[in-house]
Backbone as CSV, one residue per row, in Angstrom:
resi,resn,N_x,N_y,N_z,CA_x,CA_y,CA_z,C_x,C_y,C_z
1,MET,85.457,-39.156,101.380,84.825,-40.344,100.910,83.329,-40.106,100.708
2,ALA,82.760,-39.359,101.584,81.343,-39.068,101.464,81.081,-38.238,100.217
3,ASP,82.035,-37.336,99.908,81.862,-36.540,98.696,81.943,-37.416,97.455
4,ARG,82.843,-38.359,97.470,82.989,-39.239,96.323,81.739,-40.094,96.136
5,ASP,81.145,-40.577,97.173,79.925,-41.381,97.074,78.754,-40.536,96.571
6,ARG,78.715,-39.306,96.998,77.643,-38.417,96.583,77.707,-38.150,95.073
7,THR,78.872,-37.921,94.524,79.006,-37.674,93.093,78.675,-38.916,92.305
8,GLN,79.007,-40.059,92.843,78.665,-41.281,92.128,77.167,-41.483,92.116
9,ILE,76.490,-41.170,93.188,75.038,-41.312,93.235,74.416,-40.327,92.262
10,HIS,74.941,-39.134,92.248,74.415,-38.119,91.326,74.622,-38.529,89.878
11,GLN,75.746,-39.124,89.587,76.040,-39.548,88.226,75.170,-40.713,87.805
12,THR,74.791,-41.531,88.726,73.959,-42.669,88.354,72.523,-42.241,88.058
13,HIS,72.095,-41.107,88.580,70.738,-40.633,88.337,70.598,-39.922,86.996
14,LEU,71.676,-39.496,86.422,71.607,-38.828,85.130,71.430,-39.848,84.023
15,HIS,70.596,-39.527,83.065,70.361,-40.422,81.940,71.082,-39.882,80.719
16,PRO,71.769,-40.722,80.008,72.449,-40.230,78.796,71.409,-39.894,77.724
17,GLN,71.650,-38.818,76.998,70.723,-38.400,75.948,71.025,-39.151,74.664
18,ALA,69.975,-39.545,73.995,70.140,-40.271,72.729,70.367,-39.271,71.608
19,HIS,71.336,-39.543,70.782,71.624,-38.674,69.645,70.913,-39.227,68.419
20,HIS,70.029,-38.404,67.850,69.296,-38.831,66.661,70.063,-38.390,65.420
21,ARG,70.275,-39.312,64.542,70.971,-39.007,63.294,70.052,-39.315,62.136
22,PHE,70.371,-38.769,60.981,69.571,-38.997,59.790,69.816,-40.375,59.178
23,GLU,70.735,-41.098,59.719,71.080,-42.388,59.133,70.106,-43.479,59.552
24,GLY,69.403,-43.283,60.607,68.513,-44.321,61.100,67.129,-44.179,60.499
25,GLY,66.195,-44.967,61.010,64.824,-44.918,60.538,63.985,-43.974,61.373
26,GLY,64.569,-42.990,61.972,63.854,-42.090,62.864,63.257,-40.895,62.153
27,GLY,62.676,-41.037,60.997,62.034,-39.914,60.310,63.017,-38.981,59.668
28,GLY,64.117,-39.484,59.244,65.150,-38.643,58.668,64.960,-38.406,57.187
29,ALA,66.023,-37.959,56.552,65.982,-37.614,55.133,65.748,-38.835,54.261
30,LYS,66.192,-39.994,54.690,65.996,-41.193,53.875,64.517,-41.555,53.791
31,ASP,63.753,-41.210,54.829,62.326,-41.501,54.796,61.598,-40.548,53.859
32,ILE,62.122,-39.357,53.668,61.485,-38.373,52.795,61.791,-38.660,51.338
33,LEU,63.029,-39.005,51.046,63.447,-39.242,49.666,62.898,-40.559,49.153
34,PRO,62.660,-40.656,47.852,62.185,-41.934,47.315,63.264,-43.006,47.456
35,ARG,62.829,-44.225,47.614,63.771,-45.326,47.838,64.375,-45.846,46.540
36,LYS,63.737,-45.610,45.418,64.288,-46.085,44.152,65.008,-44.949,43.445
37,GLY,65.845,-45.279,42.510,66.618,-44.281,41.787,65.800,-43.672,40.658
38,PRO,66.373,-42.704,39.944,65.648,-42.060,38.846,65.442,-43.036,37.691
39,SER,64.363,-42.805,36.955,64.065,-43.683,35.820,64.946,-43.305,34.633
40,THR,64.906,-44.141,33.612,65.717,-43.904,32.416,65.284,-42.628,31.710
41,SER,63.965,-42.384,31.656,63.498,-41.173,30.980,63.926,-39.920,31.734
42,GLN,63.963,-39.988,33.072,64.430,-38.839,33.845,65.909,-38.589,33.614
43,ILE,66.691,-39.649,33.531,68.132,-39.493,33.285,68.369,-38.910,31.902
44,LEU,67.628,-39.407,30.895,67.766,-38.857,29.544,67.358,-37.393,29.492
45,ALA,66.305,-37.032,30.220,65.872,-35.639,30.245,66.947,-34.755,30.861
46,ILE,67.550,-35.204,31.935,68.610,-34.421,32.584,69.820,-34.304,31.673
47,VAL,70.213,-35.430,31.067,71.379,-35.425,30.187,71.128,-34.514,28.980
48,THR,69.904,-34.443,28.507,69.582,-33.582,27.364,69.470,-32.123,27.783
49,LEU,68.844,-31.877,28.927,68.557,-30.502,29.317,69.760,-29.761,29.893
50,ILE,70.704,-30.455,30.477,71.872,-29.761,31.039,72.681,-29.064,29.950
51,PRO,73.035,-29.713,28.836,73.773,-28.975,27.805,72.942,-27.856,27.168
52,ILE,71.640,-28.120,26.961,70.782,-27.078,26.362,70.675,-25.891,27.307
53,GLY,70.443,-26.165,28.588,70.357,-25.079,29.573,71.662,-24.328,29.700
54,GLY,72.788,-25.052,29.691,74.095,-24.391,29.765,74.348,-23.526,28.547
55,SER,73.981,-24.034,27.364,74.171,-23.251,26.133,73.323,-21.989,26.157
56,LEU,72.072,-22.128,26.580,71.196,-20.952,26.643,71.687,-19.950,27.682
57,LEU,72.178,-20.450,28.804,72.710,-19.547,29.826,73.942,-18.817,29.309
58,GLY,74.813,-19.535,28.612,75.986,-18.883,28.016,75.593,-17.865,26.962
59,LEU,74.612,-18.212,26.129,74.127,-17.284,25.107,73.520,-16.034,25.745
60,ALA,72.800,-16.221,26.854,72.233,-15.066,27.563,73.343,-14.168,28.090
61,GLY,74.429,-14.768,28.589,75.562,-13.970,29.065,76.235,-13.204,27.941
62,VAL,76.402,-13.839,26.775,77.010,-13.156,25.624,76.129,-12.005,25.165
63,ILE,74.820,-12.238,25.127,73.898,-11.171,24.705,73.922,-10.021,25.708
64,LEU,73.981,-10.328,27.005,74.057,-9.271,28.009,75.345,-8.471,27.844
65,ALA,76.456,-9.147,27.625,77.721,-8.444,27.431,77.668,-7.569,26.173
66,GLY,77.093,-8.099,25.096,76.962,-7.306,23.870,76.063,-6.098,24.067
67,THR,74.984,-6.273,24.811,74.074,-5.155,25.080,74.765,-4.081,25.899
68,LEU,75.512,-4.481,26.917,76.215,-3.492,27.737,77.314,-2.782,26.933
69,THR,77.988,-3.513,26.067,79.015,-2.891,25.222,78.376,-1.904,24.252
70,GLY,77.287,-2.314,23.626,76.582,-1.418,22.706,76.057,-0.180,23.411
71,LEU,75.545,-0.344,24.624,75.060,0.798,25.393,76.213,1.735,25.748
72,ALA,77.367,1.181,26.108,78.524,2.017,26.436,79.008,2.781,25.218
73,LEU,78.962,2.152,24.039,79.398,2.843,22.821,78.360,3.846,22.327
74,ALA,77.082,3.590,22.568,76.029,4.456,22.044,75.667,5.595,22.995
75,THR,76.124,5.555,24.232,75.769,6.593,25.196,76.188,7.998,24.730
76,PRO,77.385,8.197,24.191,77.711,9.548,23.703,76.755,10.006,22.586
77,LEU,76.372,9.104,21.702,75.422,9.455,20.636,74.065,9.814,21.219
78,PHE,73.646,9.100,22.263,72.374,9.415,22.921,72.414,10.808,23.539
79,LEU,73.544,11.161,24.136,73.651,12.479,24.758,73.634,13.593,23.716
80,ILE,74.269,13.373,22.565,74.304,14.389,21.519,72.926,14.553,20.879
81,CYS,72.250,13.451,20.649,70.951,13.483,19.958,69.774,13.470,20.919
82,SER,69.960,13.810,22.177,68.904,13.688,23.172,67.655,14.519,22.871
83,PRO,67.745,15.717,22.214,66.493,16.429,21.928,65.556,15.643,21.002
84,VAL,66.086,14.741,20.190,65.255,13.936,19.301,64.908,12.600,19.948
85,LEU,65.875,12.043,20.651,65.687,10.694,21.175,64.787,10.635,22.399
86,VAL,64.784,11.668,23.217,63.948,11.624,24.432,62.464,11.535,24.077
87,PRO,61.948,12.383,23.180,60.529,12.202,22.812,60.260,10.857,22.128
88,ALA,61.226,10.415,21.309,61.046,9.105,20.660,61.049,7.991,21.701
89,ALA,61.920,8.100,22.706,61.955,7.089,23.755,60.662,7.101,24.567
90,ILE,60.149,8.289,24.847,58.882,8.390,25.580,57.755,7.734,24.776
91,LEU,57.727,8.005,23.474,56.720,7.407,22.605,56.870,5.890,22.565
92,LEU,58.103,5.425,22.447,58.351,3.986,22.414,57.951,3.319,23.729
93,VAL,58.308,3.951,24.853,57.931,3.407,26.159,56.407,3.373,26.303
94,GLY,55.738,4.427,25.832,54.270,4.445,25.880,53.658,3.336,25.042
95,ALA,54.202,3.113,23.846,53.673,2.056,22.982,53.896,0.676,23.600
96,VAL,55.104,0.447,24.126,55.386,-0.851,24.753,54.501,-1.055,25.981
97,THR,54.327,0.009,26.760,53.460,-0.081,27.932,52.025,-0.408,27.516
98,GLY,51.561,0.211,26.441,50.212,-0.077,25.944,50.055,-1.523,25.505
99,PHE,51.048,-2.033,24.767,50.972,-3.436,24.330,51.015,-4.386,25.522
100,LEU,51.901,-4.112,26.492,51.987,-4.975,27.659,50.711,-4.911,28.494
101,THR,50.150,-3.719,28.630,48.894,-3.584,29.371,47.773,-4.334,28.669
102,SER,47.725,-4.196,27.345,46.710,-4.922,26.576,46.858,-6.422,26.757
103,GLY,48.079,-6.912,26.691,48.314,-8.337,26.909,47.944,-8.779,28.313
104,ALA,48.264,-7.941,29.306,47.925,-8.287,30.691,46.412,-8.338,30.877
105,PHE,45.705,-7.364,30.293,44.244,-7.386,30.396,43.660,-8.581,29.662
106,GLY,44.236,-8.937,28.521,43.767,-10.112,27.791,43.966,-11.383,28.593
107,LEU,45.162,-11.533,29.190,45.416,-12.710,30.029,44.499,-12.740,31.242
108,THR,44.256,-11.564,31.821,43.355,-11.498,32.972,41.943,-11.915,32.568
109,GLY,41.494,-11.436,31.401,40.167,-11.830,30.917,40.075,-13.317,30.651
110,LEU,41.099,-13.874,30.002,41.083,-15.314,29.729,41.121,-16.129,31.012
111,SER,41.933,-15.692,31.973,42.002,-16.447,33.228,40.692,-16.332,34.003
112,SER,40.025,-15.177,33.933,38.741,-15.064,34.627,37.680,-15.921,33.950
113,PHE,37.698,-15.989,32.609,36.772,-16.889,31.923,37.056,-18.340,32.278
114,SER,38.340,-18.688,32.365,38.712,-20.049,32.744,38.243,-20.356,34.158
115,TRP,38.425,-19.413,35.068,37.967,-19.606,36.441,36.454,-19.750,36.479
116,LEU,35.757,-18.903,35.733,34.300,-18.970,35.685,33.836,-20.309,35.138
117,PHE,34.488,-20.772,34.079,34.165,-22.056,33.464,34.355,-23.191,34.468
118,ASN,35.497,-23.191,35.170,35.780,-24.250,36.140,34.851,-24.189,37.343
119,SER,34.549,-22.999,37.844,33.646,-22.904,38.988,32.236,-23.311,38.596
120,PHE,31.813,-22.981,37.369,30.497,-23.403,36.895,30.444,-24.918,36.788
121,ARG,31.521,-25.505,36.272,31.573,-26.962,36.135,31.516,-27.624,37.509
122,GLN,32.207,-27.065,38.497,32.179,-27.645,39.835,30.816,-27.478,40.482
123,ALA,30.156,-26.345,40.231,28.857,-26.093,40.855,27.764,-26.971,40.259
124,THR,27.766,-27.154,38.945,26.695,-27.914,38.297,27.085,-29.351,38.024
125,GLY,28.344,-29.656,38.010,28.790,-31.007,37.736,28.834,-31.329,36.260
126,GLN,28.702,-30.336,35.387,28.752,-30.585,33.953,29.329,-29.369,33.245
127,ASP,29.670,-29.555,31.979,30.233,-28.469,31.185,29.195,-27.383,30.951
128,PRO,29.613,-26.123,30.913,28.666,-25.054,30.619,28.041,-25.207,29.233
129,LEU,28.814,-25.700,28.272,28.252,-25.870,26.927,27.184,-26.952,26.923
130,GLU,27.434,-28.033,27.646,26.441,-29.104,27.751,25.208,-28.604,28.491
131,TYR,25.427,-27.843,29.554,24.323,-27.268,30.317,23.506,-26.321,29.435
132,GLY,24.191,-25.478,28.665,23.502,-24.558,27.767,22.723,-25.304,26.697
133,ARG,23.312,-26.379,26.166,22.626,-27.160,25.140,21.345,-27.776,25.716
134,GLN,21.424,-28.291,26.940,20.233,-28.857,27.565,19.173,-27.797,27.796
135,ARG,19.604,-26.613,28.221,18.640,-25.527,28.450,17.977,-25.095,27.149
136,VAL,18.742,-25.045,26.057,18.168,-24.677,24.759,17.180,-25.742,24.316
137,GLN,17.522,-27.019,24.517,16.593,-28.090,24.156,15.302,-27.987,24.954
138,GLU,15.413,-27.706,26.253,14.220,-27.530,27.074,13.399,-26.351,26.585
139,GLY,14.085,-25.266,26.220,13.376,-24.093,25.694,12.660,-24.396,24.388
140,VAL,13.316,-25.169,23.510,12.702,-25.535,22.230,11.464,-26.404,22.472
141,ILE,11.563,-27.331,23.411,10.417,-28.190,23.717,9.260,-27.356,24.266
142,GLN,9.574,-26.424,25.174,8.536,-25.560,25.732,7.918,-24.678,24.655
143,MET,8.760,-24.151,23.765,8.229,-23.313,22.677,7.344,-24.141,21.756
144,GLY,7.736,-25.394,21.497,6.908,-26.266,20.668,5.547,-26.514,21.303
145,GLU,5.544,-26.794,22.591,4.282,-27.010,23.293,3.433,-25.749,23.290
146,LYS,4.060,-24.610,23.546,3.327,-23.341,23.562,2.777,-23.025,22.179
147,THR,3.576,-23.281,21.136,3.109,-23.048,19.760,1.925,-23.950,19.450
148,LYS,1.978,-25.191,19.897,0.871,-26.122,19.684,-0.392,-25.620,20.394
149,GLN,-0.235,-25.147,21.633,-1.375,-24.618,22.385,-1.961,-23.395,21.691
150,VAL,-1.079,-22.488,21.250,-1.557,-21.273,20.575,-2.240,-21.643,19.262
151,GLY,-1.679,-22.613,18.526,-2.292,-23.055,17.273,-3.666,-23.647,17.507
152,GLU,-3.808,-24.463,18.554,-5.116,-25.025,18.869,-6.091,-23.928,19.261
153,MET,-5.605,-22.935,20.035,-6.477,-21.842,20.456,-6.911,-21.010,19.250
154,VAL,-5.990,-20.742,18.341,-6.329,-19.983,17.130,-7.329,-20.779,16.291
155,GLY,-7.131,-22.101,16.197,-8.069,-22.944,15.452,-9.460,-22.899,16.047
156,GLU,-9.536,-22.949,17.382,-10.841,-22.874,18.039,-11.492,-21.514,17.799
157,LYS,-10.710,-20.445,17.919,-11.249,-19.085,17.688,-11.721,-18.942,16.247
158,THR,-10.951,-19.497,15.313,-11.342,-19.424,13.904,-12.637,-20.189,13.678
159,LYS,-12.728,-21.341,14.309,-13.935,-22.152,14.180,-15.133,-21.420,14.764
160,GLN,-14.914,-20.804,15.947,-16.007,-20.048,16.569,-16.395,-18.853,15.713
161,THR,-15.404,-18.168,15.174,-15.691,-17.008,14.326,-16.424,-17.448,13.066
162,GLY,-15.979,-18.558,12.482,-16.653,-19.087,11.286,-18.094,-19.466,11.573
163,GLU,-18.336,-20.087,12.703,-19.701,-20.454,13.077,-20.538,-19.208,13.322
164,GLY,-19.917,-18.205,13.959,-20.622,-16.944,14.199,-21.003,-16.272,12.886
165,ILE,-20.091,-16.299,11.912,-20.371,-15.693,10.606,-21.478,-16.473,9.906
166,LYS,-21.458,-17.792,9.993,-22.493,-18.615,9.365,-23.861,-18.340,9.968
167,THR,-23.891,-18.212,11.310,-25.191,-17.937,11.923,-25.692,-16.553,11.547
168,LYS,-24.806,-15.579,11.475,-25.220,-14.236,11.051,-25.669,-14.265,9.601
169,ALA,-24.912,-14.975,8.786,-25.256,-15.062,7.371,-26.573,-15.815,7.207
170,GLY,-26.799,-16.809,8.066,-28.045,-17.562,7.980,-29.243,-16.691,8.354
171,GLN,-29.058,-15.812,9.334,-30.150,-14.929,9.736,-30.368,-13.862,8.680
172,GLU,-29.308,-13.316,8.165,-29.427,-12.282,7.143,-29.502,-12.918,5.759
173,GLY,-29.092,-14.164,5.688,-29.026,-14.832,4.391,-30.386,-14.961,3.736
174,GLY,-31.438,-15.211,4.511,-32.775,-15.324,3.911,-33.195,-14.006,3.306
175,GLY,-32.892,-12.937,3.986,-33.263,-11.619,3.475,-32.414,-11.237,2.296
176,ALA,-31.162,-11.574,2.367,-30.269,-11.212,1.267,-30.567,-12.079,0.064
177,GLY,-30.874,-13.324,0.319,-31.189,-14.214,-0.801,-32.491,-13.783,-1.457
178,GLY,-33.451,-13.272,-0.662,-34.719,-12.793,-1.224,-34.521,-11.548,-2.045
179,ARG,-33.666,-10.671,-1.646,-33.406,-9.451,-2.404,-32.782,-9.798,-3.736
180,GLU,-31.837,-10.770,-3.693,-31.185,-11.154,-4.944,-32.190,-11.815,-5.884
181,ALA,-33.085,-12.580,-5.306,-34.090,-13.252,-6.144,-35.063,-12.239,-6.744
182,SER,-35.449,-11.218,-5.985,-36.364,-10.211,-6.514,-35.654,-9.306,-7.511
183,ALA,-34.396,-9.102,-7.346,-33.645,-8.276,-8.287,-33.498,-9.002,-9.611
184,ARG,-33.452,-10.299,-9.616,-33.308,-11.053,-10.851,-34.642,-11.100,-11.596
185,ALA,-35.699,-11.091,-10.866,-37.002,-11.230,-11.506,-37.429,-9.954,-12.090
């Protein structure tokens, strides 16, 4: 009897564990998924794309089968003509590799320019073309001011030089005018 009472006491101290299921509101799959159904445009897109995707997948399978059949039929010809075909294949592989490398470098260059453009825009808060246009306008304004200053300076120098020539001519002018007058007489 004491054993039976002891097991009952032990059983009363145990707590039943709660089983969490995805059906409740406990952070399950229903909370992750949207509560509304797909829109009409999404349904039309799926209905349109499934047959197109299936057709393209089937066409890819037919082309793969045709390629493998053609390769199986052409393999004996490749073995017979290998002294000619191996150098041609090497040349073809080199040309394709060159074109693919060129394309990869071109894409890399374009993506780096795009990254540079976007990082410049984020750093300055404006388009690089707009920034460049503003800088050119500032440069034009500065050049205009500098040209005006240089023009005024040249005008002053010309005026000073002209006055200097007049004063020299005035000092020598009396003597030169006298010589001309005596030469006429």
